[in-house]
Amino acid sequence: MKKIITYGTFDLFHYGHLRILQRAKSLGDYLIVAVSTDEFNALKGKKCTYPYSHRAQIVEAIKYVDEVIPEENWEQKERDIVENKVDIFVMGNDWKGKFDHLKTQCQVKYLSRTEDISTTEVKHHVKNESSIEIKK
Ligand code: C2G
């Protein structure tokens, strides 16, 4: 069984989140998603709209996701990879290069980020009651 792992906040779950999980799962058979806890997001300087318990349950309900674990710090990735016998570590390419040190333990893949959508943009559209345009 080929095991994949990815990490993220996944606040205000949106299409870009769905696509990275879909593509991560397509690389193997079992996808673990480490969802950032509220405490860790505070360290990242991120203020979430949804609390961890909501974000974790939403991610867990996505059909591509097999397991959700909490992401509590930057350093746990090495341990997570060893303990879960992970084959591929996946992140969006906004993180390109940042986790190359993990290459000693597993494959590291950065997938293209979905354009024109982000949690910040979702907040903007909600505030302005505007819609996200589907680019042709
Ligand atoms: N993502 C994407 N396309 C978007 C938005 C996000 O592919 N339009 C990807 C990001 O590249 C990331 C994942 O979705 O791989 C989750 O994004 P965030 O919830 O913003 O996670 P982040 O705050 O980047 O936390 O230790 C790593 C951190 O926990 C990552």
GROMACS .gro file of C-alpha atoms and ligand atoms in nm:
model
  166
    1MET     CA    1   0.000   0.000   0.000
    2LYS     CA    2   0.145   0.335  -0.110
    3LYS     CA    3   0.091   0.596   0.163
    4ILE     CA    4   0.073   0.969   0.102
    5ILE     CA    5   0.081   1.252   0.356
    6THR     CA    6   0.004   1.621   0.327
    7TYR     CA    7  -0.033   1.909   0.572
    8GLY     CA    8  -0.247   2.219   0.592
    9THR     CA    9  -0.490   2.450   0.768
   10PHE     CA   10  -0.786   2.383   0.532
   11ASP     CA   11  -0.988   2.676   0.668
   12LEU     CA   12  -1.312   2.761   0.482
   13PHE     CA   13  -1.258   2.447   0.272
   14HIS     CA   14  -1.252   2.538  -0.098
   15TYR     CA   15  -1.184   2.403  -0.447
   16GLY     CA   16  -0.809   2.448  -0.419
   17HIS     CA   17  -0.807   2.232  -0.107
   18LEU     CA   18  -1.022   1.970  -0.278
   19ARG     CA   19  -0.792   1.953  -0.580
   20ILE     CA   20  -0.472   1.907  -0.382
   21LEU     CA   21  -0.631   1.625  -0.182
   22GLN     CA   22  -0.768   1.465  -0.499
   23ARG     CA   23  -0.428   1.479  -0.673
   24ALA     CA   24  -0.240   1.366  -0.362
   25LYS     CA   25  -0.464   1.059  -0.332
   26SER     CA   26  -0.415   0.979  -0.701
   27LEU     CA   27  -0.045   0.923  -0.625
   28GLY     CA   28  -0.112   0.627  -0.397
   29ASP     CA   29  -0.362   0.418  -0.202
   30TYR     CA   30  -0.391   0.584   0.139
   31LEU     CA   31  -0.393   0.956   0.215
   32ILE     CA   32  -0.314   1.096   0.558
   33VAL     CA   33  -0.390   1.466   0.609
   34ALA     CA   34  -0.232   1.650   0.901
   35VAL     CA   35  -0.463   1.943   0.983
   36SER     CA   36  -0.307   2.237   1.166
   37THR     CA   37  -0.441   2.280   1.520
   38ASP     CA   38  -0.564   2.623   1.633
   39GLU     CA   39  -0.258   2.655   1.857
   40PHE     CA   40  -0.019   2.578   1.566
   41ASN     CA   41  -0.201   2.821   1.340
   42ALA     CA   42  -0.148   3.090   1.603
   43LEU     CA   43   0.225   3.008   1.572
   44LYS     CA   44   0.191   3.035   1.191
   45GLY     CA   45   0.024   3.374   1.242
   46LYS     CA   46  -0.296   3.240   1.084
   47LYS     CA   47  -0.636   3.328   1.232
   48CYS     CA   48  -0.887   3.063   1.132
   49THR     CA   49  -1.261   3.109   1.087
   50TYR     CA   50  -1.335   2.742   1.157
   51PRO     CA   51  -1.199   2.581   1.474
   52TYR     CA   52  -0.973   2.276   1.441
   53SER     CA   53  -1.252   2.028   1.522
   54HIS     CA   54  -1.464   2.160   1.233
   55ARG     CA   55  -1.172   2.177   0.988
   56ALA     CA   56  -1.061   1.822   1.080
   57GLN     CA   57  -1.412   1.675   1.042
   58ILE     CA   58  -1.467   1.845   0.705
   59VAL     CA   59  -1.133   1.713   0.572
   60GLU     CA   60  -1.209   1.366   0.716
   61ALA     CA   61  -1.539   1.363   0.523
   62ILE     CA   62  -1.363   1.415   0.189
   63LYS     CA   63  -1.372   1.087  -0.004
   64TYR     CA   64  -1.000   1.108  -0.099
   65VAL     CA   65  -0.893   1.126   0.268
   66ASP     CA   66  -0.828   0.808   0.465
   67GLU     CA   67  -0.700   0.952   0.794
   68VAL     CA   68  -0.667   1.289   0.966
   69ILE     CA   69  -0.405   1.365   1.230
   70PRO     CA   70  -0.337   1.695   1.410
   71GLU     CA   71  -0.046   1.910   1.295
   72GLU     CA   72   0.088   2.064   1.617
   73ASN     CA   73   0.433   2.189   1.515
   74TRP     CA   74   0.675   2.226   1.223
   75GLU     CA   75   0.901   1.947   1.344
   76GLN     CA   76   0.659   1.651   1.351
   77LYS     CA   77   0.679   1.573   0.978
   78GLU     CA   78   0.986   1.349   1.007
   79ARG     CA   79   0.824   1.147   1.286
   80ASP     CA   80   0.489   1.128   1.103
   81ILE     CA   81   0.663   0.994   0.791
   82VAL     CA   82   0.854   0.725   0.984
   83GLU     CA   83   0.568   0.622   1.214
   84ASN     CA   84   0.316   0.599   0.929
   85LYS     CA   85   0.560   0.446   0.678
   86VAL     CA   86   0.478   0.723   0.432
   87ASP     CA   87   0.600   0.687   0.072
   88ILE     CA   88   0.523   1.036  -0.063
   89PHE     CA   89   0.503   1.377   0.107
   90VAL     CA   90   0.287   1.619  -0.094
   91MET     CA   91   0.240   1.996  -0.069
   92GLY     CA   92   0.123   2.272  -0.299
   93ASN     CA   93   0.407   2.442  -0.485
   94ASP     CA   94   0.370   2.761  -0.281
   95TRP     CA   95   0.586   2.552  -0.044
   96LYS     CA   96   0.830   2.441  -0.317
   97GLY     CA   97   1.172   2.366  -0.171
   98LYS     CA   98   1.067   2.424   0.190
   99PHE     CA   99   1.046   2.054   0.276
  100ASP     CA  100   1.324   1.909   0.059
  101HIS     CA  101   1.500   1.788   0.375
  102LEU     CA  102   1.230   1.520   0.394
  103LYS     CA  103   1.373   1.361   0.077
  104THR     CA  104   1.597   1.148   0.300
  105GLN     CA  105   1.285   0.970   0.425
  106CYS     CA  106   1.037   0.967   0.137
  107GLN     CA  107   0.955   1.114  -0.202
  108VAL     CA  108   0.867   1.487  -0.185
  109LYS     CA  109   0.624   1.622  -0.444
  110TYR     CA  110   0.505   1.981  -0.484
  111LEU     CA  111   0.185   2.002  -0.688
  112SER     CA  112   0.070   2.315  -0.869
  113ARG     CA  113  -0.146   2.541  -0.659
  114THR     CA  114  -0.502   2.599  -0.788
  115GLU     CA  115  -0.513   2.953  -0.924
  116ASP     CA  116  -0.758   3.228  -0.829
  117ILE     CA  117  -0.876   3.078  -0.504
  118SER     CA  118  -0.759   3.099  -0.146
  119THR     CA  119  -0.918   3.124   0.197
  120THR     CA  120  -0.842   3.498   0.189
  121GLU     CA  121  -1.019   3.534  -0.146
  122VAL     CA  122  -1.320   3.339  -0.017
  123LYS     CA  123  -1.343   3.582   0.275
  124HIS     CA  124  -1.326   3.873   0.028
  125HIS     CA  125  -1.608   3.733  -0.184
  126VAL     CA  126  -1.826   3.663   0.120
  127LYS     CA  127  -1.767   4.017   0.250
  128ASN     CA  128  -1.853   4.174  -0.087
  129GLU     CA  129  -2.130   3.927  -0.172
  130SER     CA  130  -1.945   3.863  -0.499
  131SER     CA  131  -1.895   3.532  -0.681
  132ILE     CA  132  -1.581   3.342  -0.774
  133GLU     CA  133  -1.548   3.351  -1.154
  134ILE     CA  134  -1.477   3.020  -1.326
  135LYS     CA  135  -1.189   3.093  -1.566
  136LYS     CA  136  -1.256   2.949  -1.913
  137C2G     N1  137  -0.358   2.490  -0.189
  137C2G     C1  138  -0.366   2.475  -0.327
  137C2G     N2  139  -0.433   2.568  -0.400
  137C2G     C2  140  -0.492   2.674  -0.339
  137C2G     C3  141  -0.485   2.689  -0.199
  137C2G     C4  142  -0.416   2.594  -0.124
  137C2G     O1  143  -0.313   2.378  -0.384
  137C2G     N3  144  -0.556   2.765  -0.416
  137C2G     C5  145  -0.284   2.388  -0.114
  137C2G     C6  146  -0.164   2.446  -0.040
  137C2G     O2  147  -0.052   2.455  -0.127
  137C2G     C7  148  -0.142   2.340   0.069
  137C2G     C8  149  -0.286   2.292   0.099
  137C2G     O3  150  -0.367   2.335  -0.013
  137C2G     O4  151  -0.066   2.231   0.018
  137C2G     C9  152  -0.342   2.351   0.226
  137C2G     O5  153  -0.332   2.492   0.215
  137C2G     P1  154  -0.350   2.580   0.351
  137C2G     O6  155  -0.471   2.533   0.421
  137C2G     O7  156  -0.334   2.723   0.314
  137C2G     O8  157  -0.225   2.528   0.436
  137C2G     P2  158  -0.101   2.615   0.485
  137C2G     O9  159  -0.149   2.727   0.569
  137C2G    O10  160  -0.020   2.642   0.365
  137C2G    O11  161  -0.028   2.514   0.586
  137C2G    O12  162   0.322   2.244   0.753
  137C2G    C10  163   0.259   2.292   0.637
  137C2G    C11  164   0.149   2.389   0.671
  137C2G    O13  165   0.059   2.332   0.765
  137C2G    C12  166   0.072   2.428   0.545
   0.00000   0.00000   0.00000
